[in-house]
Short mmCIF file of C-alpha atoms and ligand atoms in Angstrom, two decimals:
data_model
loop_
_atom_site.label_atom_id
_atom_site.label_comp_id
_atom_site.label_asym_id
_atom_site.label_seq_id
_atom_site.Cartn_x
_atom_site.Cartn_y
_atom_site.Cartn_z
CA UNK A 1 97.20 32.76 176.99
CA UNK A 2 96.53 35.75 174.57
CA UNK A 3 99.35 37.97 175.25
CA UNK A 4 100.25 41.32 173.94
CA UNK A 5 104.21 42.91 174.11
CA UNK A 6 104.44 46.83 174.43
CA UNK A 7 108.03 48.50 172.98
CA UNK A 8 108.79 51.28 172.29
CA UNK A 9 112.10 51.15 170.43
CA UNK A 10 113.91 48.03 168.08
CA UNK A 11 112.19 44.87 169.47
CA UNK A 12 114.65 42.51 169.77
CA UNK A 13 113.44 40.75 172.56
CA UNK A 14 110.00 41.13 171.31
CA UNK A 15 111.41 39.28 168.30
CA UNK A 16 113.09 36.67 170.39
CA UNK A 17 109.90 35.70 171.95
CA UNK A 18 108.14 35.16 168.69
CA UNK A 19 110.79 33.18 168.09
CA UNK A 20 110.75 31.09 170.58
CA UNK A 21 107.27 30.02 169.82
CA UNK A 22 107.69 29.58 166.21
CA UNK A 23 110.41 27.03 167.72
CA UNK A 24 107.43 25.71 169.90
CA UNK A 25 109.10 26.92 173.06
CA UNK A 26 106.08 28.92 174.31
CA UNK A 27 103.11 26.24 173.59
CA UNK A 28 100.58 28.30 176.02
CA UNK A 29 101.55 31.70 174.63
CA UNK A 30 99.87 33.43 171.51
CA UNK A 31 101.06 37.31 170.41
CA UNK A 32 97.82 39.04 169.48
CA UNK A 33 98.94 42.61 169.86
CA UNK A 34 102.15 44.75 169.81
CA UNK A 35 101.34 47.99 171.46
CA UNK A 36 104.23 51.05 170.85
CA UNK A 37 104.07 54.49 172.07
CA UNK A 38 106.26 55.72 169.34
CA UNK A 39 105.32 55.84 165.86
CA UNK A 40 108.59 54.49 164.43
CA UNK A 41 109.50 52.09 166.68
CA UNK A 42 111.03 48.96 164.98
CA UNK A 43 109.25 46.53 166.92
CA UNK A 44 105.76 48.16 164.83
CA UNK A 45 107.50 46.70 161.70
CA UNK A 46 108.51 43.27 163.35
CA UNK A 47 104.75 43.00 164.51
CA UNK A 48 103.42 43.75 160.60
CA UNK A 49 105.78 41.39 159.19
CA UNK A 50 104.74 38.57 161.31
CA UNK A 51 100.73 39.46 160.79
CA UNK A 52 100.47 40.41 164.15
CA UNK A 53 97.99 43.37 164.85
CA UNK A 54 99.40 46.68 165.76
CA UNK A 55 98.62 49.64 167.78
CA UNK A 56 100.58 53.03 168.07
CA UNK A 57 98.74 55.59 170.31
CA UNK A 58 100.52 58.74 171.36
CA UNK A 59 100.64 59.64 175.28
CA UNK A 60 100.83 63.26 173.86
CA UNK A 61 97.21 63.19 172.44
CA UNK A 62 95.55 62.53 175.71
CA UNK A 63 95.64 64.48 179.16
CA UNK A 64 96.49 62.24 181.28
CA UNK A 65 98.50 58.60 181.91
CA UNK A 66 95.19 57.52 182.79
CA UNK A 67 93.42 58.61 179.99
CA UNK A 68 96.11 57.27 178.17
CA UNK A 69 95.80 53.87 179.49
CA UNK A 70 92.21 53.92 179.44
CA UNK A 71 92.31 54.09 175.45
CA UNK A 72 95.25 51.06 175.44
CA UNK A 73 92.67 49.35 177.41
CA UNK A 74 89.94 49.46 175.35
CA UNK A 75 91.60 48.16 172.80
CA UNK A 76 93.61 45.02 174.92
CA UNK A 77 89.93 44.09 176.11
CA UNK A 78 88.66 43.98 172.47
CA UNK A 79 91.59 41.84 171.68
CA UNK A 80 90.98 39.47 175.03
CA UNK A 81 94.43 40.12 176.01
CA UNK A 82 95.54 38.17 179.49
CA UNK A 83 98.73 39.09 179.93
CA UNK A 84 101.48 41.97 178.77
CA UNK A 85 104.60 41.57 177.87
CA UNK A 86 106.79 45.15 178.40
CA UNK A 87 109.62 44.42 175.81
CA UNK A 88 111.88 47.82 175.72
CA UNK A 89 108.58 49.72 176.65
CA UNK A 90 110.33 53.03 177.93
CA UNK A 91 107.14 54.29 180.03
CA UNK A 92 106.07 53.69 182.99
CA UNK A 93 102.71 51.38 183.77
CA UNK A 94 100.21 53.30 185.58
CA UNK A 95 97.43 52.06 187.80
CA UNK A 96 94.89 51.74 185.22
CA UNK A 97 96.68 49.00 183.64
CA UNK A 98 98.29 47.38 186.84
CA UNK A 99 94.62 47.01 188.25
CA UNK A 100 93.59 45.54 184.94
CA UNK A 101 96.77 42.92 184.94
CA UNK A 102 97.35 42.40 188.53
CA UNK A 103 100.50 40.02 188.49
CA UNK A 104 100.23 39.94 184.62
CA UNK A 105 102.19 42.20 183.34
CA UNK A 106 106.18 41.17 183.08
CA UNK A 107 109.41 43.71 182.36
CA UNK A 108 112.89 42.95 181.51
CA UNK A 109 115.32 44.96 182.20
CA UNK A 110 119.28 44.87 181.15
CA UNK A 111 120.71 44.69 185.02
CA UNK A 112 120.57 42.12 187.97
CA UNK A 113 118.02 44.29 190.21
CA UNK A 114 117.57 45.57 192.50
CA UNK A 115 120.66 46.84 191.72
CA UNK A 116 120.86 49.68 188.78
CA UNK A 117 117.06 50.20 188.14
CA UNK A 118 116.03 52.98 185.83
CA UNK A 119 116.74 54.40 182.08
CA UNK A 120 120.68 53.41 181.94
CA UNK A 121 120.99 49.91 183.93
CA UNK A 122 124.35 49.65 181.77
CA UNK A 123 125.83 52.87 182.41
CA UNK A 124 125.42 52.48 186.25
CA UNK A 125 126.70 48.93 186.49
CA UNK A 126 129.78 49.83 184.55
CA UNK A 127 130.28 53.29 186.84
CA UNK A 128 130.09 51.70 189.73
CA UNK A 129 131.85 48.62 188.93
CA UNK A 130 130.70 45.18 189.50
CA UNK A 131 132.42 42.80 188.12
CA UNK A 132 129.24 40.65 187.65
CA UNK A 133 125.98 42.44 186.07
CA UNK A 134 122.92 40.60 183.60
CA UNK A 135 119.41 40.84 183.12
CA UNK A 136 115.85 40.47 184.81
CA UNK A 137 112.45 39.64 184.51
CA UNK A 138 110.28 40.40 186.81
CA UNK A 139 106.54 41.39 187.68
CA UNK A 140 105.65 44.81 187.22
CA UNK A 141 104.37 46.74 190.08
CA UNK A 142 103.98 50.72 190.94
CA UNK A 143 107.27 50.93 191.32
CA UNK A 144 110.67 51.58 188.84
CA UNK A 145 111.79 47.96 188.28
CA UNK A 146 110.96 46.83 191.49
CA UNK A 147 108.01 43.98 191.21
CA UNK A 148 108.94 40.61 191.89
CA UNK A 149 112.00 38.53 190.45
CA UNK A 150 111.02 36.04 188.20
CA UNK A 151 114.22 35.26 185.95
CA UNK A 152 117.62 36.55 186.32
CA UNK A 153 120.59 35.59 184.10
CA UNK A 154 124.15 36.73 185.15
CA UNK A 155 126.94 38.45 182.85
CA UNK A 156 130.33 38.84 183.59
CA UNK A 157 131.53 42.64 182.90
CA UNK A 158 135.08 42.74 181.99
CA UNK A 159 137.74 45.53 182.39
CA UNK A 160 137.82 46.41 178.74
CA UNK A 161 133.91 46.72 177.99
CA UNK A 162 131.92 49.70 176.97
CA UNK A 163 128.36 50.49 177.83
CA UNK A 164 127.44 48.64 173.93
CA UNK A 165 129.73 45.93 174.78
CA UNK A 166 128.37 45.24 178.01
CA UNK A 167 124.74 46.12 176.57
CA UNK A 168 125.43 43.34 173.84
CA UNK A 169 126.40 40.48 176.39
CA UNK A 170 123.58 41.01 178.17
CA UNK A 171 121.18 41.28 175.67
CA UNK A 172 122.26 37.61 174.61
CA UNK A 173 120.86 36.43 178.13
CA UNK A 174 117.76 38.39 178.03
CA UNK A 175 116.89 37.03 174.77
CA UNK A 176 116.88 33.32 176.88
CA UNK A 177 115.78 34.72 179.88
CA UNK A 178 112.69 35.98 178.47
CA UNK A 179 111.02 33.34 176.70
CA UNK A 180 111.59 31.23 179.91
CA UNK A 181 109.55 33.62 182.10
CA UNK A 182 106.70 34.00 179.48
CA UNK A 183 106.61 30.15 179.27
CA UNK A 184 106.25 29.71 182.77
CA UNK A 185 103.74 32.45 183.37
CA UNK A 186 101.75 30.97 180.22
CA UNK A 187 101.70 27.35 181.26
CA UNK A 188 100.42 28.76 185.14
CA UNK A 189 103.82 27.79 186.76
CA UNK A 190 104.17 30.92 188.69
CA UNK A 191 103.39 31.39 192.07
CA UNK A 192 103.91 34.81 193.80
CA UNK A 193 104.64 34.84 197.56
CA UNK A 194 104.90 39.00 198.58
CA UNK A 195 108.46 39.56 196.90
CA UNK A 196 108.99 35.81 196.36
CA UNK A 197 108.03 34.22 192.65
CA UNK A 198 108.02 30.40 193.55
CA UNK A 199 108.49 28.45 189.77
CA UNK A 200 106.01 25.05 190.20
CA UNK A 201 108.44 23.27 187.67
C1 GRF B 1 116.54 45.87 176.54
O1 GRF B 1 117.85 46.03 176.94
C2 GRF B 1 115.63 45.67 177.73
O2 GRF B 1 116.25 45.04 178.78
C3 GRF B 1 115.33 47.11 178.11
O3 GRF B 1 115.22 47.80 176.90
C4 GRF B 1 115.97 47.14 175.90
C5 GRF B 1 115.04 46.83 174.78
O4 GRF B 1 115.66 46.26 173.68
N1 GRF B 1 114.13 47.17 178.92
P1 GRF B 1 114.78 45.66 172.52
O5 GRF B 1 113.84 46.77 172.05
O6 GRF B 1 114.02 44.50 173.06
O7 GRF B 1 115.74 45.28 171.44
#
């Protein structure tokens, strides 16, 4: 499955998937693209080193999201892309590219949802104090971290963390957790019931 990952910031995770199938841990999966928003996002430099293609467009040189993702389109159908990977991509997917990748388009995101969606998943967890936060992967939908659950890893918070502390910890995890959901959506082992994602390993 020709995949491409979207970031928008250092790429880590974006890094631990290539990883992963260098390791041969993602046999169905090949990276053909890395899309950014941002001009200087790390994860354009992890992309070049590695020889995989590269795209930066700017949301502010078009009117609209649409427009926007009209142009990123273009470009994913030239490159036969079947699937996106949002690795750190700090926008949100509009309906041009949801209708495009219907139930192909994954997220992770650095909290056990549906608790502590948004921009600062640590901050929250920490404020509110659970004693038990981690990551998720999950489907992207219209929504703010809300498609459904496909991977979830749990981290224990402890008394004396801070929102990089508890941001490293669970970083660890996703760096697992997402290779594992890319495999199984590459090798066709997902099945989505409504909210439900049923694994058919
Ligand atoms: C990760 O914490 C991810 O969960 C969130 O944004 C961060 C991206 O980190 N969506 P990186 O760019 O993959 O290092």
């Amino acid at each position: 499955m020709r995949l491409a990952a979207f970031a928008s910031g250092r790429g880590s995770n974006f890094e631990a998937l290539l990883t992963a199938r260098d390791r041969g841990n993602l046999p169905e999966a090949e990276f053909a693209l890395l899309f950014s928003d941002k001009a200087d996002a790390r994860a354009l430099d992890v992309a070049r080193q590695r020889g995989i293609d590269t795209l930066h467009l700017s949301p502010k040189d078009f009117d609209t999201r649409a427009a926007y993702e009209e142009a990123i389109l273009v470009v994913l159908r030239e490159k036969q892309i079947e699937a996106i990977c949002l690795a750190g991509y700090m926008r949100l997917v509009g309906d041009t590219l949801l209708e495009a990748y219907p139930r192909r388009i994954l997220n992770i995101h650095p909290a056990l949802l549906p608790s502590f969606p948004g921009l600062h998943g640590h901050r929250d967890a920490l404020e509110y104090g659970v004693k038990i936060s981690g990551c998720t992967v999950h489907f992207v939908d219209a929504g703010v971290d809300t498609g459904p659950i496909v991977v979830q890893r749990a981290v224990e918070v402890r008394d004396d963390d801070t929102e990089d502390i508890l941001a490293a910890r669970i970083l660890l995890q996703e760096h697992e957790a997402y290779p594992e959901a890319v495999d199984l959506l590459t090798q066709g082992k997902l099945r989505v019931e409504d909210r439900r994602v049923i694994r058919l390993d």
